[in-house]
mmCIF file of N, CA and C in Angstrom:
data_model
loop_
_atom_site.group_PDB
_atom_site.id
_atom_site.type_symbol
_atom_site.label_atom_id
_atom_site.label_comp_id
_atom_site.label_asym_id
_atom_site.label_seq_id
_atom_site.Cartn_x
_atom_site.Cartn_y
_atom_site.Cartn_z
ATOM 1 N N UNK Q 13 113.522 63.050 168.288
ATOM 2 C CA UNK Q 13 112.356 63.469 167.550
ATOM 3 C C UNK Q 13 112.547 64.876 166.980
ATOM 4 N N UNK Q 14 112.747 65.559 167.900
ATOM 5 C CA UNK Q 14 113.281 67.599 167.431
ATOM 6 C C UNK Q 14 114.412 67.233 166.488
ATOM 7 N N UNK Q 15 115.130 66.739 166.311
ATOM 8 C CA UNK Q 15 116.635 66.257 165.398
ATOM 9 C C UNK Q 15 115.692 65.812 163.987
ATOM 10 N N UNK Q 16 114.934 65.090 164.014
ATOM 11 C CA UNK Q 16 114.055 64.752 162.823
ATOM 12 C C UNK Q 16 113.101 65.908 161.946
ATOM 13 N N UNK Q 17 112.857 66.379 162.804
ATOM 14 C CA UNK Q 17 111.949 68.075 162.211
ATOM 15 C C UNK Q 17 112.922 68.795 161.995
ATOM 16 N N UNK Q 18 114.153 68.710 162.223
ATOM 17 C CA UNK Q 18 114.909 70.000 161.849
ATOM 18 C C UNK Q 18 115.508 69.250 160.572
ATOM 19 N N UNK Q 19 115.813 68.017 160.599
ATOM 20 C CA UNK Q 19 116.533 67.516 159.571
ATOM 21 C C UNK Q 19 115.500 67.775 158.157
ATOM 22 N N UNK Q 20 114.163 67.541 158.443
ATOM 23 C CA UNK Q 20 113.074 67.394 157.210
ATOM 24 C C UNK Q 20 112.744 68.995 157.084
ATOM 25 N N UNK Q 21 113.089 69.383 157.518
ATOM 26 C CA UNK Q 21 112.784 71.254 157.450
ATOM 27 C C UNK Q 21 114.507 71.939 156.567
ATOM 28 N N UNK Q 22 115.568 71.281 156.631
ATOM 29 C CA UNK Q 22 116.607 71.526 156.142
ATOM 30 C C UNK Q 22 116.366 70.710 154.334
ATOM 31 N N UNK Q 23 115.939 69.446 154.792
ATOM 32 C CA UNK Q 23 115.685 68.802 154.148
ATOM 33 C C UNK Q 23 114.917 69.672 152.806
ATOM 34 N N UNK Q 24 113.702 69.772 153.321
ATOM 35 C CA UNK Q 24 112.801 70.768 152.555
ATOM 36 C C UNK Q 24 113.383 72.204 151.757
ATOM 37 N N UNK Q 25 114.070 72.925 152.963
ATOM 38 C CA UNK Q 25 114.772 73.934 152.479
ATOM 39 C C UNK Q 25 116.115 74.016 151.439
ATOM 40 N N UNK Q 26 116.392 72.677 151.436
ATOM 41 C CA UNK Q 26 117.329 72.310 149.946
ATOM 42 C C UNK Q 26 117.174 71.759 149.137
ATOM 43 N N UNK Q 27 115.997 70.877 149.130
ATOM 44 C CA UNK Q 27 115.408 70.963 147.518
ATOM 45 C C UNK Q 27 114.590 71.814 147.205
ATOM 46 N N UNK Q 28 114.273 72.909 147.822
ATOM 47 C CA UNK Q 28 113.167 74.064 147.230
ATOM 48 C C UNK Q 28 114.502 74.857 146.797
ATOM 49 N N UNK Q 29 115.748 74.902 146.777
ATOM 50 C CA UNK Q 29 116.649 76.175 146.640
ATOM 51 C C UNK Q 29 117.011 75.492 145.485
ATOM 52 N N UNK Q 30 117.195 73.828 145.548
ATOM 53 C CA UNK Q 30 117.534 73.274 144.372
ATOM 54 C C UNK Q 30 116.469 73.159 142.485
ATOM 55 N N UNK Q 31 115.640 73.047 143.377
ATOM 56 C CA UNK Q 31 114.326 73.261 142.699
ATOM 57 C C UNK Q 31 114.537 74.429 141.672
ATOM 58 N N UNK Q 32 114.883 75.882 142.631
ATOM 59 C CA UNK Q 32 114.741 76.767 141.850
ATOM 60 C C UNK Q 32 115.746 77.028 141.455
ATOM 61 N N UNK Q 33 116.812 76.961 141.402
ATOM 62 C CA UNK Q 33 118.187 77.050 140.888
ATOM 63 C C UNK Q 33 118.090 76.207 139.625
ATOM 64 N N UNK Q 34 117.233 75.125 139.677
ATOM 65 C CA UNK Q 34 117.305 73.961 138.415
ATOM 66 C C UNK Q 34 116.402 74.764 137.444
ATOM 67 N N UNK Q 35 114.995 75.438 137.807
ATOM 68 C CA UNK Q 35 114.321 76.230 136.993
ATOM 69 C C UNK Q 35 115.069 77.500 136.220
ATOM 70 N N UNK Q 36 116.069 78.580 137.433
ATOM 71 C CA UNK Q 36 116.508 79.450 136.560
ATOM 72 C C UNK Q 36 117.676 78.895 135.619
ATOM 73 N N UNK Q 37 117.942 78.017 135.717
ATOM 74 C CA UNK Q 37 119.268 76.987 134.328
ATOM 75 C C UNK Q 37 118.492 76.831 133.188
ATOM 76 N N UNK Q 38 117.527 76.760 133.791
ATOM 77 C CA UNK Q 38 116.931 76.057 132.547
ATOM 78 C C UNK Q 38 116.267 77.146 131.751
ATOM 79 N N UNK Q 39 115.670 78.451 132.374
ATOM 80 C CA UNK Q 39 114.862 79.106 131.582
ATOM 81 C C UNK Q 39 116.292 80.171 130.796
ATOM 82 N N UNK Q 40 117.354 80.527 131.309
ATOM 83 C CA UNK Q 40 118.453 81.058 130.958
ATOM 84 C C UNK Q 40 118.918 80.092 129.389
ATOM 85 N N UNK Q 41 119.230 78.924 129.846
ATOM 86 C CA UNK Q 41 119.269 78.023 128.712
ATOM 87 C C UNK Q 41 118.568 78.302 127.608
ATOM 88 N N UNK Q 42 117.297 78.241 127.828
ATOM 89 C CA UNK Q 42 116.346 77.874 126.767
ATOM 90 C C UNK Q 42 116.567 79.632 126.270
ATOM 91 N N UNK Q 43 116.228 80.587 127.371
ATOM 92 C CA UNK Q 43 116.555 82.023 126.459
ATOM 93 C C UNK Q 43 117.990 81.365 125.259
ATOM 94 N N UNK Q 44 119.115 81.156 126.018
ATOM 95 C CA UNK Q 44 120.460 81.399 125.080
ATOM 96 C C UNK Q 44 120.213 80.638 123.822
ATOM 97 N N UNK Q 45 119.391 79.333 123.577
ATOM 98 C CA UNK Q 45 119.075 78.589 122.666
ATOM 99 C C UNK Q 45 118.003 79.555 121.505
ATOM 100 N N UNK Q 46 117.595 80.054 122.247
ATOM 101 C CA UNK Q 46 116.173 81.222 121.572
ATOM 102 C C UNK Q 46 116.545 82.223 120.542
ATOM 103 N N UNK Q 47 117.996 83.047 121.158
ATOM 104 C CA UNK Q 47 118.904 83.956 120.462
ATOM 105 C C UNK Q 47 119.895 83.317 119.657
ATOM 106 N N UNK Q 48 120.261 82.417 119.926
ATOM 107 C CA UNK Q 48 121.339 81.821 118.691
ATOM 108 C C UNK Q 48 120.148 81.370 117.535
ATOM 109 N N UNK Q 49 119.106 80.712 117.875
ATOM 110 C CA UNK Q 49 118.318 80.494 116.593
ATOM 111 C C UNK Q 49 117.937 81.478 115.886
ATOM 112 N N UNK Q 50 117.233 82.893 116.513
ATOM 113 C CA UNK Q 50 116.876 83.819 115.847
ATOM 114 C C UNK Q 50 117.505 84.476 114.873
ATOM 115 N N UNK Q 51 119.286 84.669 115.958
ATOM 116 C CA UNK Q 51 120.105 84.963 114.710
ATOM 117 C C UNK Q 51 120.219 84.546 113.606
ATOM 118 N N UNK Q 52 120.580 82.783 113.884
ATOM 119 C CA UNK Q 52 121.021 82.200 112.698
ATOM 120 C C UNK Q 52 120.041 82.029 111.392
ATOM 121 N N UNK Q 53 118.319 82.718 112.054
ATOM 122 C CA UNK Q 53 117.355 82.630 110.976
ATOM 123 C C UNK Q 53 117.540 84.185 110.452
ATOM 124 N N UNK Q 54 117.811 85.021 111.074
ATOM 125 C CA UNK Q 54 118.106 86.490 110.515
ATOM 126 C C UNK Q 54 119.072 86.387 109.451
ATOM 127 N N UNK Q 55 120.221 85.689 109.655
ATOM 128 C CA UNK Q 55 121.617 85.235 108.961
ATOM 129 C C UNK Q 55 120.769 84.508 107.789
ATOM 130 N N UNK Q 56 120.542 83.525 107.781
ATOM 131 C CA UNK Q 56 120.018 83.033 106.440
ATOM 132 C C UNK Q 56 119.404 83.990 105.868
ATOM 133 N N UNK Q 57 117.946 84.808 106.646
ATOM 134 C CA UNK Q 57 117.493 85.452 105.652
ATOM 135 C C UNK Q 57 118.431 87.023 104.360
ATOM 136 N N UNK Q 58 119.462 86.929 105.817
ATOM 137 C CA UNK Q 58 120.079 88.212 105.179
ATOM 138 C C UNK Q 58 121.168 87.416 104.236
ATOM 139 N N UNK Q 59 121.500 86.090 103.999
ATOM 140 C CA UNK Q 59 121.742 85.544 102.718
ATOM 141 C C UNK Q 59 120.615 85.316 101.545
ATOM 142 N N UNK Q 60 119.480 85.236 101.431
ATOM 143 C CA UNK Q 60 118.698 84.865 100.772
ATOM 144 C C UNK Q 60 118.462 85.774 100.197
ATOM 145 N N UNK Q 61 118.495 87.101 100.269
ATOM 146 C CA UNK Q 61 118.211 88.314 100.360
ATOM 147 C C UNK Q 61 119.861 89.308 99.509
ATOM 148 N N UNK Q 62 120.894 88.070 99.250
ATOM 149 C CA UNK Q 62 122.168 87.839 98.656
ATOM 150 C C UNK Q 62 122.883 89.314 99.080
ATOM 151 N N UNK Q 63 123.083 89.015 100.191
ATOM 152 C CA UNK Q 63 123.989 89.832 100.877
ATOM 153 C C UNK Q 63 125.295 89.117 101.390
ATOM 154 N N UNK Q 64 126.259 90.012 100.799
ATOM 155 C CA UNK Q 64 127.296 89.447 100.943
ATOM 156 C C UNK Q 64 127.523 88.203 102.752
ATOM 157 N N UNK Q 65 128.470 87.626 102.333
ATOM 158 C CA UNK Q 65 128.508 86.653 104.224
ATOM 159 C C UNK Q 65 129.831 87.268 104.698
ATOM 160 N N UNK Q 66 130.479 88.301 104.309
ATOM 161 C CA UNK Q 66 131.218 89.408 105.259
ATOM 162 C C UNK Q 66 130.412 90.232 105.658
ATOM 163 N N UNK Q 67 129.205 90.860 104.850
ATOM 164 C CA UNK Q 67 128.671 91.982 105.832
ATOM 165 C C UNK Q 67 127.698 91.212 106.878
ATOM 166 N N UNK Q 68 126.973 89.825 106.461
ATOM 167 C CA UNK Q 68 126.332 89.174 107.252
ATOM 168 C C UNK Q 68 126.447 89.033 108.604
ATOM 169 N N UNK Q 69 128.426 88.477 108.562
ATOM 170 C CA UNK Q 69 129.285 88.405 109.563
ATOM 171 C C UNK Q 69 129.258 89.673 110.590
ATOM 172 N N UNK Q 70 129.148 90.738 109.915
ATOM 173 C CA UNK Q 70 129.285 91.611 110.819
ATOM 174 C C UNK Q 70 128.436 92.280 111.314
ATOM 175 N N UNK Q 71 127.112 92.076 111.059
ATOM 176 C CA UNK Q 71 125.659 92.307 111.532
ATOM 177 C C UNK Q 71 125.272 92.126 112.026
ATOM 178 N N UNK Q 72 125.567 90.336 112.407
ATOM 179 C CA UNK Q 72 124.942 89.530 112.975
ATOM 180 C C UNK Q 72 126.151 89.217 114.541
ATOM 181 N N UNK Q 73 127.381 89.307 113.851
ATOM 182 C CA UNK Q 73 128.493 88.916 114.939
ATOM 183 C C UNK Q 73 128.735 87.381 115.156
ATOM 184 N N UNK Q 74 127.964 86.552 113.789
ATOM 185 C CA UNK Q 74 128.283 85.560 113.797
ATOM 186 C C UNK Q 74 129.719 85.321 113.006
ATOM 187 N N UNK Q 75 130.437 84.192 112.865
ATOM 188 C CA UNK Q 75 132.098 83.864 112.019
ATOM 189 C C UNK Q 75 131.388 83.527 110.821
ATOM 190 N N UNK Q 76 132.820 83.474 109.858
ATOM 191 C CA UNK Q 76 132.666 83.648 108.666
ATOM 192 C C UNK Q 76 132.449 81.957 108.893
ATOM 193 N N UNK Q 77 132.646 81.615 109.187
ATOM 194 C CA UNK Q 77 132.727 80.301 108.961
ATOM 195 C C UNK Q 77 131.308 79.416 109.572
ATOM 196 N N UNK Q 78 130.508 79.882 110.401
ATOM 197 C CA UNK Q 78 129.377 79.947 110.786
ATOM 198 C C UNK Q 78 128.085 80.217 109.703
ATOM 199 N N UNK Q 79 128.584 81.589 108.894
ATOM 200 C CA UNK Q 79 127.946 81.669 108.012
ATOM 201 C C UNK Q 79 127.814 81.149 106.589
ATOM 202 N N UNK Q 80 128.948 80.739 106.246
ATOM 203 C CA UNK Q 80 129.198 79.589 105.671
ATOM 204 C C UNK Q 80 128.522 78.227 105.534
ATOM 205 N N UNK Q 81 128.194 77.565 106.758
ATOM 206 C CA UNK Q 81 127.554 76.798 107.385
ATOM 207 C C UNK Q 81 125.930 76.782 106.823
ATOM 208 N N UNK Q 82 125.505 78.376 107.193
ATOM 209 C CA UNK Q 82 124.108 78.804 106.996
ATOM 210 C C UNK Q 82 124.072 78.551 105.411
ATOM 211 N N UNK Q 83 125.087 79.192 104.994
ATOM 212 C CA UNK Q 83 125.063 79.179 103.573
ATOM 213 C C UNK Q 83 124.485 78.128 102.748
ATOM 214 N N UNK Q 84 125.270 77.120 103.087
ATOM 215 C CA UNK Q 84 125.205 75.569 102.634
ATOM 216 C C UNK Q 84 123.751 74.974 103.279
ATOM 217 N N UNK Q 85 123.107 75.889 104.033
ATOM 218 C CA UNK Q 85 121.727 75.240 104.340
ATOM 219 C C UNK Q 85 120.852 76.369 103.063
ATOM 220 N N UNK Q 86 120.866 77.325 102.927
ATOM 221 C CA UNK Q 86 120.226 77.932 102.305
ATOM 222 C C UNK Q 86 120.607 77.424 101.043
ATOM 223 N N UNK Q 87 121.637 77.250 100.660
ATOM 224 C CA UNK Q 87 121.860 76.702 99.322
ATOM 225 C C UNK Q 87 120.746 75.202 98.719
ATOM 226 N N UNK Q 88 120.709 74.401 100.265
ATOM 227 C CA UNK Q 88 120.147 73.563 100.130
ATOM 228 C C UNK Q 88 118.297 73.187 100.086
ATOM 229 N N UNK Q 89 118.055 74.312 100.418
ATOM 230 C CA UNK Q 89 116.709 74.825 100.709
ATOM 231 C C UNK Q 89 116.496 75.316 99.854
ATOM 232 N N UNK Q 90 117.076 76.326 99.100
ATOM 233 C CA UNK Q 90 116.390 76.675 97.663
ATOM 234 C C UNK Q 90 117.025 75.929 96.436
ATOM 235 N N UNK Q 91 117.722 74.872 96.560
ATOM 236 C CA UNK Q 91 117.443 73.736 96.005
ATOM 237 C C UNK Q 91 116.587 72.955 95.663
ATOM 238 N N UNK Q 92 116.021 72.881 96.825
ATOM 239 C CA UNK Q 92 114.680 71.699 97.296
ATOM 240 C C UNK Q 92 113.501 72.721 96.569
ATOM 241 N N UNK Q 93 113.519 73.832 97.052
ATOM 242 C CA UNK Q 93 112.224 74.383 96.108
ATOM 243 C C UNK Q 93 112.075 74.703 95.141
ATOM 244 N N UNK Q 94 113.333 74.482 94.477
ATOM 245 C CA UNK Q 94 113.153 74.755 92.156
ATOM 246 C C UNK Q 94 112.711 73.544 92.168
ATOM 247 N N UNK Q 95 112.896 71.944 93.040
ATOM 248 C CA UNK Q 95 113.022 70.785 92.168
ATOM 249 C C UNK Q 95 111.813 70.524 92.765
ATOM 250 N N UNK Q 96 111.282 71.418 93.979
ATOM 251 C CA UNK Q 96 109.601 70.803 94.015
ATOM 252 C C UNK Q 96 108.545 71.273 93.260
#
């Protein structure tokens, strides 16, 4: 019976550690997801705004080739709004 309370008390005490170990992944995550978007909306704007995508690159610390990427979305976005 004492072997059973200690087991459900261990028990307890490793999914509450798991619990919170699964919460700080996740809120770390969602920060790192938070900052790559912000950038990459700073990055567009500082293309839209027709700044070169070398100095972009180096502002932001994103690759040329990243910004590139952005490029071809902004290109495509103010596309869409001459033809709407």
């Amino acid at each position: 019976m004492e072997e059973s309370v200690v087991y459900q008390e261990i028990l307890r005490e490793g999914l509450a550690k798991g619990k919170a170990e699964g919460l700080a992944k996740g809120k770390a995550e969602g920060l790192a997801k938070g900052k790559v978007e912000a950038t990459n909306q700073i990055a567009l704007n500082m293309l839209r705004s027709n700044m070169s995508p070398d100095l972009v690159a180096q502002l932001t610390g994103l690759t040329l080739k990243q910004i590139q990427k952005l490029q071809k979305i902004a290109t495509k976005q103010s596309s869409t709004r001459k033809s709407s």
